[in-house]
Coordinates of C-alpha atoms in Angstrom, one line a residue:
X1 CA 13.9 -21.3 -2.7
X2 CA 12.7 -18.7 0.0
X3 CA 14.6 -19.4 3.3
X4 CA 13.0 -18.1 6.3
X5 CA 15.5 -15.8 7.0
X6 CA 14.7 -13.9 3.9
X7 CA 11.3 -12.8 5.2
X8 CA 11.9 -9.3 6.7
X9 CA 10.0 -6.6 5.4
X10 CA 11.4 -4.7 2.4
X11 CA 13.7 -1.1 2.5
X12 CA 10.9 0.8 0.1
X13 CA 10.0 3.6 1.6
X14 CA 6.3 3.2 0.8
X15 CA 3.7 5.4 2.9
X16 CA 0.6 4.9 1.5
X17 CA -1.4 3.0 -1.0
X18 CA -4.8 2.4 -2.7
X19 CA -7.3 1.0 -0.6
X20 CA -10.7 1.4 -2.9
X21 CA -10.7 -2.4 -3.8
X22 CA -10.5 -3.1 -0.4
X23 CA -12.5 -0.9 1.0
X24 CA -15.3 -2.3 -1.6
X25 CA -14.1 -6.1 -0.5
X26 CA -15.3 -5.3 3.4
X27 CA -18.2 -2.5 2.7
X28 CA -20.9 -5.6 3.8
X29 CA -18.6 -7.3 6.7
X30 CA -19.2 -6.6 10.4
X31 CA -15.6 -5.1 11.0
X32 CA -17.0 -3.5 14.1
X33 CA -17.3 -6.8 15.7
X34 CA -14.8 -9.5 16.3
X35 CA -14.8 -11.7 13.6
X36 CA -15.9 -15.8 15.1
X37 CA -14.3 -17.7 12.6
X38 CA -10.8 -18.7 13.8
X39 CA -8.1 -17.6 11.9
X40 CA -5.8 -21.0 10.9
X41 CA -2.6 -19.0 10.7
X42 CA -2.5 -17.4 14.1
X43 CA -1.8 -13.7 12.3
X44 CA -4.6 -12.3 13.6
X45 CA -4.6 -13.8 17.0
X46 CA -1.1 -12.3 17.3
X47 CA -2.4 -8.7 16.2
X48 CA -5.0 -8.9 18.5
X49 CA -2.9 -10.3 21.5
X50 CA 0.0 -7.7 21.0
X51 CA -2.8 -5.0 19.8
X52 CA -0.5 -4.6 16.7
X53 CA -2.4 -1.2 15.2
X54 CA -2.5 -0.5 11.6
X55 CA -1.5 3.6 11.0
X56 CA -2.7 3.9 7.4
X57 CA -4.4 7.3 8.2
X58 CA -0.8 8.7 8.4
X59 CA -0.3 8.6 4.8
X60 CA -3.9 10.7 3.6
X61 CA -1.8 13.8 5.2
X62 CA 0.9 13.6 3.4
X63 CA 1.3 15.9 0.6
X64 CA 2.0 14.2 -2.7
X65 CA 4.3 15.8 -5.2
X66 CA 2.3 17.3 -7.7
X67 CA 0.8 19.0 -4.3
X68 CA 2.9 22.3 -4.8
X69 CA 1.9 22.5 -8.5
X70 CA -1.9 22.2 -7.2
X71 CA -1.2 24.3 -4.4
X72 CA 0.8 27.2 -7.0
X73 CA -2.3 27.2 -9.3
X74 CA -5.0 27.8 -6.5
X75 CA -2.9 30.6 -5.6
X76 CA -2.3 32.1 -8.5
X77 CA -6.2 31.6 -9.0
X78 CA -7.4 33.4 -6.3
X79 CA -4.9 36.6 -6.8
X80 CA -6.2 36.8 -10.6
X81 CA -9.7 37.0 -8.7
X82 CA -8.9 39.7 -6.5
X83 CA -6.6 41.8 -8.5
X84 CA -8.2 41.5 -11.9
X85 CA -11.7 40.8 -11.1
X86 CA -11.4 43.3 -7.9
X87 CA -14.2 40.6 -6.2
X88 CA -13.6 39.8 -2.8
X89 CA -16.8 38.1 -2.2
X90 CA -16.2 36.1 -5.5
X91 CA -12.8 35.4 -3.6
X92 CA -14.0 34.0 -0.9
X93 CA -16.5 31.8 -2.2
X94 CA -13.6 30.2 -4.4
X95 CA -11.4 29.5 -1.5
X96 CA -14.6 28.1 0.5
X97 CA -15.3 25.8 -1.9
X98 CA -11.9 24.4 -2.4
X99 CA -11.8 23.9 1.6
X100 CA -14.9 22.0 1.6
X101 CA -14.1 20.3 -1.6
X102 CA -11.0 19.0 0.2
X103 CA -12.7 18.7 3.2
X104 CA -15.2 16.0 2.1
X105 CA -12.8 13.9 0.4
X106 CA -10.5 13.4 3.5
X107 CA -13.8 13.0 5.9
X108 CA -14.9 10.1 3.5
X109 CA -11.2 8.4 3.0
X110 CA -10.7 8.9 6.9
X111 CA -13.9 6.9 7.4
X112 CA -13.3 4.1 4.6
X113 CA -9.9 3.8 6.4
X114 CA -11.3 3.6 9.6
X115 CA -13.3 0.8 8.6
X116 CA -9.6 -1.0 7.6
X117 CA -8.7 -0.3 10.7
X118 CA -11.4 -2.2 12.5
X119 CA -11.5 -4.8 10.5
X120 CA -7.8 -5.5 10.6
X121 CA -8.5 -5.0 15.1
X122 CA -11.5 -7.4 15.0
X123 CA -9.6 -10.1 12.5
X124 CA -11.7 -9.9 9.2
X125 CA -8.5 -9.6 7.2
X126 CA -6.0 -12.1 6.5
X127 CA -2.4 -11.1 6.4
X128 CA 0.4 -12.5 4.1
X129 CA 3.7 -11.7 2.9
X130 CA 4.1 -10.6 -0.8
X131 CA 7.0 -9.7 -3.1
X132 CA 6.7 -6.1 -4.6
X133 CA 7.8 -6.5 -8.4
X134 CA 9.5 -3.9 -10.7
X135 CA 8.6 -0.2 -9.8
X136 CA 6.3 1.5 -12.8
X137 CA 6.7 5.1 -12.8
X138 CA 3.2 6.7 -13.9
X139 CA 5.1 9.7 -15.7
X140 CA 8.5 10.5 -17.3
X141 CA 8.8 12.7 -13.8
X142 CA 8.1 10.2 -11.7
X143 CA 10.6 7.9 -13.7
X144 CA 13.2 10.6 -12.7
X145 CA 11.8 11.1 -8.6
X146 CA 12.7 7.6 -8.5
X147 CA 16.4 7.5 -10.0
X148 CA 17.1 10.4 -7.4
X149 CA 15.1 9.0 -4.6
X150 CA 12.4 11.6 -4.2
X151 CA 9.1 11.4 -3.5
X152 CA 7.0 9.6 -6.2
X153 CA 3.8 7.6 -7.5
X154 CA 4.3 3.8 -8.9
X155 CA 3.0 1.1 -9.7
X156 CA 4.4 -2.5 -9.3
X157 CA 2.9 -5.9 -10.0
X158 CA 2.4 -8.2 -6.4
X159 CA 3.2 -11.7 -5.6
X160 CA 1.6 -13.2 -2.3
X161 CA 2.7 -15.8 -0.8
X162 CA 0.1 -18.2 0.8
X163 CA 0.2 -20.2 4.0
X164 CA 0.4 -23.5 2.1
X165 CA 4.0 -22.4 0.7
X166 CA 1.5 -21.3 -2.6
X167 CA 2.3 -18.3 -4.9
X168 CA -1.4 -16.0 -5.6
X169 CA -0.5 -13.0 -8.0
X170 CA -2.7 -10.1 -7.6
X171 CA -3.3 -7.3 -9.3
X172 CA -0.6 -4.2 -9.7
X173 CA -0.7 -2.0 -6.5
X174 CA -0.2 1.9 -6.0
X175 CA 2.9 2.9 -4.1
X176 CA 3.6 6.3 -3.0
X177 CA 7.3 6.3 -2.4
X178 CA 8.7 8.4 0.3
X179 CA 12.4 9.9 -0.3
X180 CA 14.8 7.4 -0.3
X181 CA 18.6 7.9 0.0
X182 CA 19.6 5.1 -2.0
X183 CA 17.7 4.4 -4.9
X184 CA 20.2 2.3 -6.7
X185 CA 18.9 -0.9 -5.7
X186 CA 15.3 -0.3 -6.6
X187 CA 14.3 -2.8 -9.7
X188 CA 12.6 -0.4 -12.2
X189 CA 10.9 -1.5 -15.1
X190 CA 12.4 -1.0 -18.4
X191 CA 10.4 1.2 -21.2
X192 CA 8.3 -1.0 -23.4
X193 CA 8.9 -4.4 -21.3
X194 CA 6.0 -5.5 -18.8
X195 CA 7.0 -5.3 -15.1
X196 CA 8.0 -8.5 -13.4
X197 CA 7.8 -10.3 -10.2
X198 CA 9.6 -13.3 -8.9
X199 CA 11.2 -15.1 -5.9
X200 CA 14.3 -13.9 -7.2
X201 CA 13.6 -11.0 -9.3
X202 CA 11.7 -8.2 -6.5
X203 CA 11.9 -5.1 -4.6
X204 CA 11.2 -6.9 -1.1
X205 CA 8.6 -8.1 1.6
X206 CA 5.6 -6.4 2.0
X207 CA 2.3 -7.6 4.2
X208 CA -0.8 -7.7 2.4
X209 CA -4.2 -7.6 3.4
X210 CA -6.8 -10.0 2.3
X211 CA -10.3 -9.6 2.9
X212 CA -12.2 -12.2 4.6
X213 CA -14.1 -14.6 2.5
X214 CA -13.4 -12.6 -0.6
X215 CA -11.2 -13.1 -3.4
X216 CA -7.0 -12.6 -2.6
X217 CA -7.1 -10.1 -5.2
X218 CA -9.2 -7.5 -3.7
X219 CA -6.8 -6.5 -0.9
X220 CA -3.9 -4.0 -0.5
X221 CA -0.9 -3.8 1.0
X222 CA -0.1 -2.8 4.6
X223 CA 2.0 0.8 5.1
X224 CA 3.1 2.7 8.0
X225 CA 3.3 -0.3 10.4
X226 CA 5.9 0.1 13.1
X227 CA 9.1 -1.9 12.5
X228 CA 9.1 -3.9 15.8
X229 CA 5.0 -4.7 14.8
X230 CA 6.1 -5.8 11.3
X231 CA 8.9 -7.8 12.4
X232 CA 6.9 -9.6 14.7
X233 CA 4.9 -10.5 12.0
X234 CA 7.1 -11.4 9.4
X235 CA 8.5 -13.4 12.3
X236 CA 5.7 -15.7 13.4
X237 CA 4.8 -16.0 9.5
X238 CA 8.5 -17.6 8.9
X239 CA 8.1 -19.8 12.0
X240 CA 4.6 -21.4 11.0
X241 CA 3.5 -20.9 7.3
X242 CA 5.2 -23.8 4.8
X243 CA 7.8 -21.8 2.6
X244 CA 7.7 -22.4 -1.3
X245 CA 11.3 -24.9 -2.0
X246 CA 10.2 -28.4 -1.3
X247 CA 8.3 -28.9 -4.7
X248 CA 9.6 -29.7 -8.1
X249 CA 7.9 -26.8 -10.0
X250 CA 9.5 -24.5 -7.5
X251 CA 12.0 -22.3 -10.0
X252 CA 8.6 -21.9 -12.2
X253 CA 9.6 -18.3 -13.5
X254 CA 12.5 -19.6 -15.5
X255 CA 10.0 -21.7 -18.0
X256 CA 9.0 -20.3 -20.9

């Protein structure tokens, strides 16, 4: 049974995600224009009332770990070119290239992000709460960042929760962890068993994003909101959405 105290958003230190599914969901959708279709759960009213923003450019600066091993090997490229090679121009042509190779590829998230953002402004995306399952590390290193709460790259299977008190799984999303202090708490999926998620077995609240008139399972979740934003949220969702408990079927994960 979920009481409505339980939904506060969850201590993961998650700062940013994968947003191509999403991104695909609202490529045809009028995000820069409010959307006219009333939303029935009053989330985006409130976001657009208390101009709730959505920061999820923050987290396309922020350096992931295998960064400084990226970052090493570019250097250590371009001092072979001009110490062996002796070939400044060839030196410089390398380095401009790597600029505007990285260049591009944060001018065309920064814009497929942007369009996020004005769609979650103009109320083309539904928000939900959703249970983040166990943590799957994508490497033996990652499995260790986590135990010691550094910065890392997981996955984790998703559980949202609809207005209706229903439960929607959606596909696994990316997390990119952020250090943690305490990492002891974290559910981490064992080697060799599947990651699972459940009302009782989970790493936490998150909000997820759901675009408009497309399937649930297309979306992503929400990072970098502000705490008092995502409170209010979580708030008004425990207030007015029916809460899975009043049904027969409602400890369904314990059935074989």
């Amino acid at each position: 049974m979920i009481n409505r105290d339980d939904l506060i958003a969850s201590r993961l230190p998650i700062y940013d995600t994968d947003y191509t599914r999403l991104t695909l969901a609202i490529q045809d959708a009028p995000v820069a224009t409010p959307n006219p279709q009333r939303d029935p759960t009053g989330v985006a009213e409130l976001i657009q009332r208390e101009r709730i923003a959505l920061p999820i450019q923050k987290g396309l600066f922020q350096p992931e770990p295998q960064s400084k091993y990226a970052f090493l090997f570019m250097a250590g490229f371009l001092i072979f070119a001009k110490v062996v090679l002796d070939s400044t121009f060839f030196t410089i042509v390398t380095l401009l290239m790597m600029v505007c190779s990285w260049g591009s590829y944060v001018f065309r998230e920064r814009r497929r992000r942007q369009r996020i953002q004005q769609a979650w402004a103009n109320g083309w995306l539904r928000v939900a709460p959703a249970l983040i399952g166990d943590l799957t590390p994508k490497s033996d290193t990652s499995a260790k960042h986590i135990a010691k709460g550094q910065r890392t790259t997981c996955t984790a299977p998703t559980l949202v929760l609809s207005p209706k008190g229903e439960w929607i799984p959606v596909k696994e999303q990316l997390l990119k962890l952020n250090r943690t202090p305490d990492a002891r708490g974290l559910r981490i999926a064992e080697s060799g068993v599947a990651p699972a998620v459940d009302p009782q077995h989970n790493n936490g609240w998150v909000l997820y994003l759901a675009p408009y008139g497309e399937p649930v399972d297309q979306g992503a979740i929400a990072v970098n909101l502000a705490a008092d934003d995502e409170a209010r949220i979580f708030s008004h969702i425990a207030r007015t959405w029916q809460l899975p408990g009043q049904n027969t079927d409602e400890r369904w994960w314990e059935k074989s």
